[in-house]
Amino acid sequence: MKLSPLFFSVAVLVAPALRAATTITRGPYLQTATPTSMVVRWRTDLTEPSVVSYGLSAAELTSTAKASGVASEHIVQLSALKPATRYFYTVGAEPRKPAARPAGEDAPVPLGVSSFTTPPQPGTSLPTRVWVLGDAGTKTDTQRAVRDAYYKFTGTRPTDLWLLLGDNAYPDGTDYDYQKAIFEIYPETLRTAPVWPAVGNHDAKSANSITQSGVYFDLFTLPRRGQAGGAASGTEAYYAFDYANSHFICLDSHDSDRSAEGAMMQWLKADLASTRREWIIAFFHHPTYTKGTHDSDKDADSEGRMNDMRAIFLPVLEAGGVDLVLTGHSHVYERSFLLDGHYGKSPSFNAATNVKQKGDGRAGGGGVYLKPLSRTPHAGQVSVVTGSAGHAGGSTVPLGHPAMVYAFNEPGSAVVDIDGLRLELVFLNDKGEKRDWFSMVKE
Amino acid sequence: MRRLVLTLAFVAAGSLSAHPDIEEAVSRLNDAIAATPGRAALYLERGQLYAQHDDTVSAEANFLRAAELSPQLPGLAKARGALALVTGEFAEARNFLDAALKENPPDAEALVLRGRTLASLKFRAAALADFNTALERLVQPSPEIYLARAALLSDPAEAIHSLDEGLERIGAVPSLLLRALALEESSGRIDAAARRIDQISALTERSEGWLKRKGDLLSRAGHKAEARTAYTSALDALAALPTWLRDSPENLALATELKRLISNPP
């Protein structure tokens, strides 16, 4: 067939327009942040080249990073970045129209330029804000209210990183569930701050940790080779990363082997022994202590996973100097004293031996929690159950675990601020009220 | 009798959990089942829900009902096999997982489940075959599968080779390196064991503990001079730590012990 010059002219004019019709349906979102690299992910409705344009000012996106081939699920790693530096970026090779967003969502339209700030060099002391969401993904007005309360609280203070404590997308952790419960609820935070998730039982309905397959593992790019700090786990089901002077450890309390001889435990011990960071924060889904919508005293509850995390993993974490343990699963907020050595059921809790420091951890109250700066085994940790970012527990929640200073059956999220040798945690409810707070200082 | 128990559990299903998520999902499925009681897939889904939340009796009862309605329901055999594995009914698990793999031969998850089942039944060769096939099929196999496979190999050299395959594929992860290290030492390959420790040590920001371990290994093997060198390196590594970490109670004790071992080796 012979084609006329007119055909080619039309084709040349139409081609960019066709490409421009590609729509971003998810993201961009940020993964596996290190001081010198960032993974940018997004999804388009049609396949196209995976390109990120970036630079040090919004007007000068002079660098590009690409992945090979064409895709609709885009994963591009930006490398050779400067630590603690703000980068501006856009995704895609051509200008595009924004995806339609439900009214009232937090996102400015994704047309245009976003930015992120790379983590500082490990060990650097830099104020760090961490947003912590447990059991968030209900797709409800409650989830949105919790989100908006945090946005109002943080204002112009950027979120440096955020943690999802599992059950991130109800009910089944499917791709659709994640789309509605995460990607359409937090688009602005997703494209400006790296998100670090843990797997929960609802996520595990559509994913398998042993085979590292399924939606959760398809959606997230996590550091299994130790590239973000800490020991290499060899899996995205559990991993570690550094941010400034803090070391974060994510455990898989649902699906991976939780035995004392298992791979996760061997990795955890090696990781704890390898870190030089001043703060150690562990996060996972199943709480060690709770009397919320789950009961950590009941062996059958969650097939003993809470028992395993308390009796097998908590002793190792405490011996390794962990400062803060963040969990979800129970749709309440519960916060402990500065504790050590309580690995049994609640009747065995002994305040005289298990509480390292009495009081509520507040400067104006019982005094901030003090820990030695030198890495000291069993110097105390605070356990926080914050599993109500999507819904609270209903009317039959007992609360009242003796290890807890405060417990609230209210929707909300936690905010952790770390500044040098001071760590502060606030629990914000869905109305924006600070329902709990405490400080921990190393000296 | 067992069938009676399961039937009773089936009747009671929906009232067994206090967790609102489960109640909500079960309630949704209860309504759907009430509207279309002949749909086997709904019982499978409800059974999986119970299995996810560890109510094995209700799960089994629902799977049984699904099987009565549709014996060949896709996914049912795998779900029943996984449940039987959890409850320790290995022979039953094997039958279900055989059926699951007949239904969907490339299913790596079913292969891993059957590998575990066969290992529990002491069918070592068959378990190995399943783990091998699963490892070939998985894009990102987890360390657990390599450890499970190595545990089936009675010859340490074969087990080490199996772990090395994992190390090559997924990177130098401590869980595999430590298992290889233990095997190297137990089979008298001290130099190889020491190299494993060097490998772990090189990956970490803090090598003092690993170098001490290397010294202990060499000392146990009677390599006193090399042991002293390792202990000295451990002491140097300790000295290089920031003060706040070097002066931790554990590290002060370690320094004292290392000095003793250097001056007076065991």
XYZ file of C-alpha atoms in Angstrom:
709
model
C 0.000 0.000 0.000
C 1.315 3.419 -0.965
C 0.882 6.117 1.672
C 0.480 9.753 0.752
C 2.537 12.639 2.205
C -0.691 13.882 3.758
C -0.933 10.696 5.817
C 2.530 11.242 7.269
C 1.750 14.866 8.101
C -1.375 13.863 9.941
C 0.446 11.049 11.712
C 3.179 13.407 12.892
C 0.619 15.866 14.222
C -1.546 13.250 15.851
C 1.144 11.113 17.506
C 2.003 13.495 20.372
C -1.652 14.115 20.971
C -2.263 10.387 21.293
C 0.592 10.054 23.740
C -0.659 13.051 25.690
C -3.958 11.240 26.125
C -2.270 8.752 28.418
C -3.605 9.221 31.909
C -1.925 8.632 35.231
C -4.248 6.397 37.165
C -2.044 5.918 40.228
C 0.710 7.908 41.874
C 3.370 8.965 41.491
C 4.542 7.500 44.778
C 7.940 7.255 46.413
C 9.690 4.108 47.553
C 12.951 2.896 49.086
C 14.313 6.337 49.820
C 18.029 6.509 50.500
C 20.287 9.565 50.803
C 21.340 9.105 47.184
C 18.425 7.400 45.487
C 14.660 7.320 45.225
C 12.322 4.930 43.473
C 9.422 6.673 41.750
C 6.413 4.568 40.788
C 3.193 5.342 38.972
C 0.585 3.711 36.775
C -0.857 4.813 33.468
C -3.923 3.620 31.645
C -1.861 2.870 28.524
C 1.671 1.651 28.105
C 4.344 4.232 27.479
C 8.038 4.778 28.270
C 8.869 5.139 31.974
C 10.563 8.503 32.354
C 11.135 10.817 35.315
C 12.404 14.343 34.710
C 13.925 15.922 37.801
C 16.100 18.734 39.031
C 16.868 21.124 41.846
C 14.221 23.637 40.864
C 10.722 23.269 39.509
C 11.682 25.310 36.477
C 14.783 23.279 35.646
C 14.101 19.584 35.443
C 17.386 19.007 33.710
C 17.952 15.358 34.528
C 16.053 12.320 33.387
C 15.881 8.747 34.614
C 14.284 5.985 32.618
C 13.391 2.362 32.846
C 13.782 0.203 29.792
C 10.899 -0.610 27.503
C 7.322 0.569 27.808
C 4.935 -0.200 30.617
C 1.769 0.870 32.345
C 3.248 0.035 35.760
C 6.233 2.357 35.950
C 9.196 1.868 38.291
C 12.097 4.260 37.873
C 15.048 4.616 40.197
C 16.690 8.011 40.512
C 20.337 7.592 41.479
C 23.347 9.764 42.335
C 21.160 12.200 44.249
C 22.452 14.489 46.976
C 21.472 13.727 50.564
C 18.985 15.962 52.366
C 18.199 17.775 49.148
C 14.872 18.777 47.698
C 14.262 17.529 44.177
C 11.447 18.511 41.865
C 10.128 15.975 39.381
C 7.515 15.038 36.850
C 6.711 11.617 35.489
C 6.071 10.620 31.910
C 7.581 11.694 28.662
C 4.845 14.087 27.590
C 2.406 16.516 29.164
C -0.708 14.664 30.190
C -4.156 15.353 31.433
C -4.810 14.535 35.084
C -6.842 11.559 36.164
C -10.237 12.411 37.554
C -10.190 12.532 41.343
C -13.139 12.239 43.669
C -14.195 15.606 45.047
C -12.742 16.424 48.427
C -9.617 14.322 48.105
C -6.349 15.837 49.191
C -4.654 16.008 45.866
C -3.996 18.943 43.699
C -4.270 17.573 40.184
C -1.218 15.518 39.251
C -0.431 17.773 36.322
C 2.792 19.615 36.993
C 5.688 19.226 39.271
C 6.002 17.388 42.569
C 8.915 17.313 44.948
C 10.605 15.169 47.532
C 13.539 15.576 49.845
C 16.160 12.840 50.031
C 17.014 11.464 53.469
C 20.131 12.889 55.103
C 23.286 10.833 55.485
C 22.749 8.098 58.066
C 23.781 9.244 61.498
C 23.109 12.893 60.755
C 20.951 14.564 63.316
C 18.089 16.242 61.505
C 14.541 16.895 62.731
C 12.390 14.083 61.373
C 8.613 13.865 61.149
C 7.046 10.447 60.773
C 3.329 9.892 60.198
C 2.119 6.531 61.460
C -1.086 4.946 60.182
C -2.385 1.614 61.398
C -5.259 -0.248 59.764
C -6.006 2.805 57.708
C -7.536 1.598 54.481
C -11.268 1.487 55.090
C -12.111 3.999 52.339
C -14.464 5.722 54.746
C -15.108 9.231 55.952
C -13.383 8.228 59.180
C -10.190 7.475 57.279
C -10.440 10.850 55.543
C -11.105 12.651 58.821
C -8.005 11.079 60.372
C -6.007 12.119 57.328
C -7.313 15.678 57.380
C -6.648 16.018 61.102
C -3.014 15.157 60.447
C -2.765 17.551 57.507
C -4.094 20.343 59.659
C -1.704 19.384 62.445
C 1.388 19.245 60.266
C 0.500 22.304 58.173
C 3.484 23.373 56.141
C 5.859 21.092 58.031
C 6.644 18.385 55.468
C 6.254 14.728 56.318
C 9.653 13.113 55.997
C 8.350 9.563 55.847
C 5.239 7.621 56.722
C 4.589 4.157 57.995
C 1.653 1.904 57.214
C 1.304 -0.671 59.970
C -0.643 -3.229 57.944
C -4.262 -3.768 56.947
C -3.566 -0.928 54.608
C -6.442 -1.680 52.242
C -9.670 -3.322 53.330
C -11.222 -5.747 52.968
C -8.924 -7.955 50.945
C -5.789 -6.019 50.046
C -6.627 -6.273 46.350
C -5.330 -3.884 43.761
C -8.746 -2.224 43.729
C -8.723 -1.965 47.519
C -5.311 -0.300 47.444
C -6.427 2.037 44.702
C -9.403 3.263 46.693
C -7.957 3.026 50.202
C -4.435 4.319 49.668
C -3.772 5.796 46.254
C -6.960 7.851 46.050
C -6.894 8.904 49.699
C -3.293 10.069 50.139
C -2.067 11.149 46.679
C -0.295 14.285 47.879
C 1.594 12.501 50.638
C 2.393 9.597 48.337
C 4.190 11.803 45.855
C 6.094 13.887 48.371
C 7.127 11.465 51.133
C 8.308 7.860 50.913
C 5.892 5.335 52.364
C 7.151 2.277 54.230
C 4.490 -0.419 54.698
C 4.126 -3.516 56.830
C 1.955 -6.436 55.829
C -1.232 -7.096 57.765
C -3.723 -9.929 57.733
C -6.033 -8.146 55.296
C -3.134 -7.399 52.940
C -2.210 -11.075 53.137
C -5.532 -12.061 51.625
C -4.083 -11.008 48.293
C -0.401 -11.614 48.918
C 1.974 -14.283 50.092
C 5.187 -13.471 51.944
C 6.949 -16.753 51.296
C 6.568 -16.527 47.553
C 6.698 -12.695 47.690
C 3.825 -12.602 45.299
C 0.489 -10.885 45.160
C -0.758 -7.338 45.290
C 1.239 -6.052 48.277
C 4.490 -7.243 46.718
C 3.507 -5.949 43.296
C 2.738 -2.474 44.613
C 5.694 -1.801 46.841
C 9.417 -1.636 46.127
C 11.148 -2.277 49.442
C 14.816 -2.668 50.386
C 15.527 -6.384 50.551
C 19.255 -5.928 49.882
C 19.917 -3.558 52.753
C 20.290 -0.669 50.337
C 18.461 1.781 52.626
C 20.475 0.864 55.709
C 20.683 -2.138 57.995
C 21.171 -5.784 57.131
C 19.888 -7.302 53.899
C 16.771 -9.361 54.558
C 16.498 -10.939 51.114
C 12.775 -10.278 51.134
C 10.341 -7.377 50.953
C 8.205 -8.973 53.667
C 10.559 -7.630 56.348
C 13.296 -5.077 55.959
C 15.101 -2.155 57.567
C 16.021 1.392 56.659
C 17.737 4.428 58.128
C 16.558 7.981 58.275
C 18.949 10.523 59.833
C 19.854 9.199 63.292
C 17.035 6.650 63.392
C 16.907 3.025 62.351
C 13.535 1.559 61.383
C 12.811 -2.166 61.423
C 9.733 -3.566 59.702
C 8.754 -7.121 60.682
C 6.220 -9.409 59.053
C 4.085 -10.581 61.953
C 1.556 -12.277 59.721
C 3.034 -14.602 57.158
C 6.770 -15.116 57.588
C 8.293 -17.708 59.905
C 8.091 -16.271 63.431
C 10.117 -18.978 65.124
C 13.269 -18.211 67.095
C 15.288 -20.166 64.526
C 13.568 -18.674 61.482
C 15.068 -16.481 58.806
C 13.316 -13.334 60.048
C 14.762 -13.748 63.527
C 18.260 -14.446 62.216
C 18.025 -11.344 60.113
C 16.654 -9.243 62.985
C 19.531 -10.177 65.277
C 22.062 -9.372 62.588
C 20.325 -6.103 61.820
C 20.166 -4.960 65.437
C 23.841 -5.794 65.853
C 24.756 -3.784 62.787
C 23.117 -0.424 63.360
C 24.886 2.654 64.603
C 21.802 4.832 64.711
C 20.807 6.461 67.999
C 17.125 5.577 67.783
C 15.661 2.190 66.916
C 11.996 1.996 65.972
C 10.327 -1.322 65.172
C 6.977 -1.588 63.417
C 4.733 -4.476 62.488
C 1.086 -5.368 62.421
C 0.242 -7.594 65.381
C 0.578 -5.904 68.788
C 2.491 -7.387 71.677
C 0.005 -6.019 74.197
C -3.603 -5.096 73.516
C -7.060 -5.176 75.007
C -8.711 -3.531 72.059
C -10.533 -5.245 69.226
C -8.050 -8.036 69.787
C -6.866 -9.528 73.033
C -3.189 -10.382 73.357
C -4.010 -12.682 76.267
C -6.016 -15.061 74.101
C -3.867 -17.730 72.491
C -6.325 -18.349 69.687
C -6.671 -14.676 68.775
C -4.836 -14.159 65.499
C -3.484 -17.704 65.759
C -1.009 -16.747 68.431
C 0.727 -14.135 66.322
C 0.531 -11.572 69.124
C 1.992 -14.148 71.503
C 4.824 -14.848 69.072
C 5.668 -11.198 68.653
C 5.632 -10.645 72.407
C 7.328 -13.853 73.575
C 9.793 -14.454 70.732
C 10.534 -11.124 69.077
C 10.107 -8.559 71.845
C 12.934 -9.997 74.008
C 15.302 -9.709 71.050
C 14.136 -6.195 70.229
C 14.549 -5.094 73.842
C 17.972 -6.710 74.087
C 18.913 -4.903 70.892
C 18.036 -1.527 72.358
C 14.745 -0.780 70.614
C 13.128 2.453 71.774
C 9.677 2.387 70.240
C 7.432 -0.445 69.030
C 4.584 0.596 66.722
C 1.789 -1.821 65.874
C -1.816 -1.887 64.658
C -4.341 -4.720 64.174
C -6.365 -3.698 67.227
C -8.548 -0.778 66.178
C -7.759 1.428 69.133
C -4.937 3.518 70.496
C -2.990 2.087 73.450
C 0.309 3.422 74.769
C 2.516 1.779 77.347
C 4.843 2.932 80.071
C 8.573 2.711 79.430
C 8.720 -1.068 79.679
C 11.077 -3.981 79.716
C 10.846 -7.710 80.172
C 7.116 -8.336 79.985
C 6.714 -11.309 77.675
C 3.754 -13.112 79.228
C 0.028 -12.569 79.507
C -1.299 -9.468 81.240
C -1.852 -11.158 84.648
C 1.914 -11.688 84.811
C 2.588 -7.988 84.298
C 4.457 -6.623 87.285
C 4.814 -2.878 87.393
C 7.630 -3.138 89.907
C 9.820 -5.122 87.521
C 8.407 -4.398 84.052
C 8.125 -0.620 84.235
C 11.490 1.006 83.738
C 10.158 4.457 84.468
C 6.822 5.305 85.997
C 4.721 8.180 84.798
C 3.214 9.303 81.553
C 6.348 10.485 79.803
C 5.253 14.115 79.741
C 7.322 17.094 80.766
C 4.385 18.656 82.564
C 3.244 15.395 84.097
C 5.223 12.431 85.335
C 8.376 13.471 83.503
C 9.787 12.572 80.135
C 11.150 9.072 79.696
C 14.915 9.026 80.025
C 17.191 6.465 78.460
C 20.970 6.251 78.406
C 22.514 7.386 75.158
C 24.843 4.419 75.098
C 23.143 1.430 73.499
C 21.992 -0.452 76.558
C 20.058 -3.703 76.341
C 16.746 -3.682 78.167
C 16.820 0.050 78.881
C 13.107 0.271 78.076
C 10.792 0.735 75.148
C 7.360 2.246 74.672
C 4.812 0.076 72.877
C 2.166 1.924 70.911
C -0.844 0.271 69.326
C -2.223 2.716 66.788
C -4.634 0.718 64.685
C -7.471 3.151 64.304
C -6.500 5.259 61.290
C -9.471 3.857 59.391
C -11.933 2.960 62.091
C -12.172 2.577 65.847
C -13.278 -0.457 67.732
C -16.990 -0.138 68.408
C -18.786 -0.356 71.699
C -17.472 -3.571 73.229
C -13.781 -2.798 73.458
C -12.480 -3.475 76.982
C -9.109 -1.646 76.904
C -7.311 -1.643 80.269
C -4.150 -3.644 79.592
C -1.974 -3.026 82.668
C 1.079 -2.189 80.549
C -0.717 0.811 79.087
C -0.668 4.350 80.402
C -3.415 5.549 78.094
C -5.889 3.847 75.806
C -8.546 5.381 73.590
C -11.189 3.748 71.489
C -11.045 6.543 68.925
C -10.005 6.901 65.300
C -6.672 8.593 64.819
C -3.053 8.423 63.774
C 0.283 8.904 65.470
C 2.973 11.443 64.716
C 6.562 10.801 65.733
C 9.013 13.694 65.810
C 12.690 12.984 66.326
C 15.118 15.806 66.899
C 18.593 14.777 67.936
C 18.306 12.854 71.172
C 14.645 13.673 71.745
C 11.706 11.666 70.441
C 8.108 12.797 70.802
C 4.956 10.955 69.889
C 1.493 12.448 69.582
C -1.780 10.631 69.002
C -4.172 12.808 67.036
C -7.784 11.762 66.855
C -10.063 12.306 63.880
C -11.156 15.663 65.267
C -7.605 16.911 65.442
C -7.370 16.655 69.225
C -4.057 15.620 70.779
C -5.319 12.725 72.880
C -1.923 11.486 74.017
C 1.666 12.557 73.861
C 4.954 11.659 75.458
C 8.641 12.371 75.094
C 11.704 10.184 75.350
C 15.151 11.662 75.767
C 18.556 10.038 75.596
C 21.291 11.412 77.786
C -18.496 -37.663 64.481
C -16.017 -35.244 62.872
C -18.562 -34.450 60.222
C -21.108 -33.698 62.940
C -18.668 -31.315 64.613
C -18.064 -29.595 61.297
C -21.767 -29.358 60.610
C -22.348 -27.790 63.999
C -19.475 -25.409 63.377
C -20.977 -24.582 60.026
C -24.313 -23.745 61.646
C -22.575 -21.636 64.265
C -20.323 -19.887 61.749
C -20.713 -16.160 61.838
C -20.971 -15.864 65.569
C -17.532 -17.088 66.496
C -15.535 -13.920 66.180
C -15.607 -10.710 68.120
C -13.519 -8.873 65.567
C -15.587 -6.295 63.713
C -13.775 -6.797 60.405
C -14.535 -10.483 60.396
C -18.068 -9.963 61.558
C -18.659 -7.454 58.800
C -17.215 -9.686 56.095
C -18.927 -12.792 57.420
C -22.180 -10.898 57.654
C -21.823 -9.866 54.015
C -21.184 -13.460 53.021
C -23.999 -14.740 55.226
C -26.382 -12.454 53.364
C -25.035 -13.576 50.018
C -25.314 -17.235 50.986
C -28.837 -16.723 52.244
C -29.738 -15.222 48.885
C -27.926 -17.868 46.804
C -27.273 -20.906 49.007
C -26.136 -23.014 46.082
C -23.084 -20.878 45.208
C -20.042 -22.890 46.256
C -17.664 -19.949 45.765
C -19.309 -18.106 48.634
C -18.556 -20.960 51.041
C -14.975 -21.059 49.793
C -14.660 -17.330 50.419
C -16.175 -17.617 53.873
C -13.935 -20.559 54.664
C -10.881 -18.605 53.568
C -11.990 -15.736 55.747
C -12.163 -18.026 58.744
C -8.847 -19.618 57.827
C -7.247 -16.174 57.597
C -8.516 -15.449 61.062
C -7.478 -18.825 62.357
C -10.860 -20.346 63.007
C -9.896 -23.642 61.444
C -13.065 -25.513 62.416
C -15.385 -23.003 60.763
C -13.044 -22.801 57.788
C -13.105 -26.546 57.267
C -16.878 -26.673 57.621
C -17.284 -24.080 54.905
C -14.792 -25.795 52.612
C -16.670 -29.043 53.093
C -19.922 -27.405 52.059
C -18.235 -25.844 49.031
C -16.903 -29.279 48.059
C -20.344 -30.799 48.364
C -21.749 -28.187 46.025
C -18.861 -28.094 43.568
C -16.050 -30.612 44.069
C -13.932 -29.074 41.306
C -14.343 -25.469 42.396
C -11.165 -23.602 41.379
C -9.010 -22.732 44.392
C -10.827 -25.039 46.773
C -8.233 -27.821 46.800
C -5.431 -25.370 47.531
C -7.383 -23.738 50.329
C -8.156 -27.129 51.861
C -4.551 -28.233 51.485
C -3.251 -25.100 53.183
C -5.703 -25.569 56.015
C -4.819 -29.243 56.473
C -1.143 -28.309 56.607
C -1.866 -25.777 59.350
C -3.863 -28.307 61.353
C -1.162 -30.950 60.954
C -3.155 -33.339 58.811
C -0.337 -33.888 56.400
C -1.629 -36.844 54.396
C -4.865 -34.988 53.731
C -2.919 -31.835 52.884
C -0.884 -33.751 50.350
C -3.965 -35.081 48.584
C -5.522 -31.639 48.359
C -2.305 -30.021 47.179
C -1.795 -32.733 44.568
C -5.229 -31.813 43.284
C -4.444 -28.103 43.449
C -1.309 -28.567 41.380
C -3.153 -30.738 38.905
C -5.629 -27.905 38.564
C -2.951 -25.220 38.260
C 0.535 -26.696 37.686
C 2.498 -23.394 37.703
C 1.221 -22.367 41.158
C 4.450 -21.759 43.101
C 2.617 -21.130 46.355
C 0.955 -24.546 46.138
C 4.344 -26.079 45.373
C 5.859 -24.530 48.500
C 2.905 -25.715 50.560
C 3.225 -29.228 49.178
C 6.990 -29.139 49.707
C 6.404 -28.351 53.370
C 3.773 -31.050 53.588
C 6.052 -33.637 52.038
C 8.889 -32.596 54.317
C 6.586 -33.124 57.293
C 5.724 -36.557 55.909
C 9.475 -37.301 55.578
C 9.243 -37.640 51.796
C 12.546 -35.857 51.369
C 13.146 -36.317 47.646
C 9.640 -35.296 46.697
C 9.816 -32.245 48.966
C 13.129 -31.254 47.423
C 11.646 -31.564 43.958
C 8.789 -29.244 44.890
C 11.083 -26.634 46.443
C 13.374 -26.811 43.423
C 10.488 -26.255 41.037
C 9.096 -23.437 43.164
C 12.486 -21.714 43.245
C 12.721 -21.952 39.479
C 9.319 -20.366 39.057
C 9.478 -17.583 41.607
C 10.711 -14.178 40.558
C 11.761 -13.228 44.094
C 12.049 -16.313 46.276
C 12.346 -15.675 49.980
C 15.231 -16.933 52.139
C 12.774 -19.248 53.924
C 12.481 -21.493 50.877
C 16.236 -21.860 50.544
C 16.498 -22.658 54.247
C 13.697 -25.222 53.981
C 15.416 -26.853 51.019
C 18.814 -26.911 52.710
C 17.280 -28.509 55.802
C 16.276 -31.490 53.673
C 19.823 -32.158 52.501
C 21.693 -34.476 54.828
C 25.029 -33.994 53.101
C 26.488 -30.701 54.420
C 28.273 -30.025 51.140
C 25.007 -30.336 49.244
C 23.236 -28.135 51.768
C 25.963 -25.514 51.510
C 25.785 -25.626 47.731
C 22.024 -25.157 47.968
C 22.452 -22.137 50.236
C 25.096 -20.698 47.933
C 22.584 -20.823 45.125
C 20.292 -18.716 47.270
C 23.064 -16.307 48.195
C 23.909 -15.846 44.555
C 20.319 -15.221 43.628
C 18.966 -13.070 46.443
C 22.159 -11.554 47.791
C 24.295 -11.991 50.874
C 21.585 -12.179 53.510
C 22.552 -13.063 57.081
C 19.950 -15.815 57.456
C 21.508 -17.878 54.654
C 25.088 -16.948 55.483
C 24.663 -17.986 59.113
C 23.195 -21.357 58.161
C 26.073 -21.897 55.721
C 28.536 -20.832 58.390
C 27.165 -23.398 60.846
C 27.378 -26.125 58.216
C 30.912 -25.169 57.240
C 32.070 -25.317 60.842
C 30.270 -28.569 61.643
C 31.902 -30.205 58.639
C 35.355 -28.967 59.657
C 35.769 -26.406 56.904
C 37.121 -23.721 59.204
C 38.644 -21.486 56.548
C 35.402 -21.502 54.610
C 33.479 -20.723 57.789
C 35.825 -17.837 58.545
C 35.259 -16.486 55.054
C 31.500 -16.557 55.676
C 32.022 -14.398 58.746
C 34.206 -12.032 56.747
C 31.395 -11.796 54.211
C 28.820 -10.877 56.863
C 31.234 -8.528 58.569
C 31.909 -6.650 55.351
C 28.219 -5.913 54.960
C 27.702 -4.261 58.299
C 28.485 -0.909 59.850
C 29.518 -2.717 63.012
C 31.870 -5.639 62.653
C 33.097 -6.083 66.229
C 30.678 -8.878 67.100
C 31.362 -10.804 63.904
C 35.117 -10.495 64.290
C 34.825 -11.784 67.855
C 32.821 -14.692 66.497
C 35.523 -15.328 63.924
C 38.123 -15.372 66.682
C 36.025 -17.863 68.648
C 35.659 -20.072 65.579
C 39.382 -20.064 64.895
C 40.148 -20.590 68.545
C 37.855 -23.626 68.729
C 39.668 -25.035 65.709
C 43.046 -24.514 67.377
C 44.164 -21.708 65.044
C 45.443 -19.564 67.897
C 47.478 -17.012 65.991
C 44.675 -16.341 63.542
C 42.228 -16.166 66.407
C 44.324 -13.517 68.107
C 44.398 -11.516 64.873
C 40.620 -11.678 64.659
C 40.248 -10.608 68.291
C 42.605 -7.707 67.690
C 40.578 -6.666 64.648
C 37.445 -6.823 66.779
C 39.055 -4.551 69.338
C 40.056 -2.131 66.583
C 36.500 -2.168 65.266
C 35.212 -1.372 68.728
C 37.629 1.505 69.051
C 36.349 2.944 65.784
C 32.773 3.190 67.027
C 31.361 6.530 68.130
C 31.909 7.081 71.848
C 28.253 6.707 72.825
C 28.147 3.292 71.214
C 31.642 2.177 72.207
C 30.875 2.912 75.830
C 27.693 0.876 76.006
C 27.712 -1.738 78.779
C 27.785 -4.545 76.222
C 30.704 -3.091 74.321
C 32.694 -2.273 77.450
C 32.279 -5.898 78.485
C 33.234 -7.033 75.003
C 36.388 -4.904 75.072
C 37.410 -6.406 78.390
C 36.835 -9.917 77.097
C 38.712 -9.251 73.866
C 41.733 -7.907 75.768
C 41.703 -11.034 77.909
C 41.459 -13.295 74.873
C 44.307 -11.486 73.118
C 46.639 -11.655 76.077
C 45.606 -15.097 77.222
C 44.081 -17.087 74.363
C 41.988 -20.126 75.313
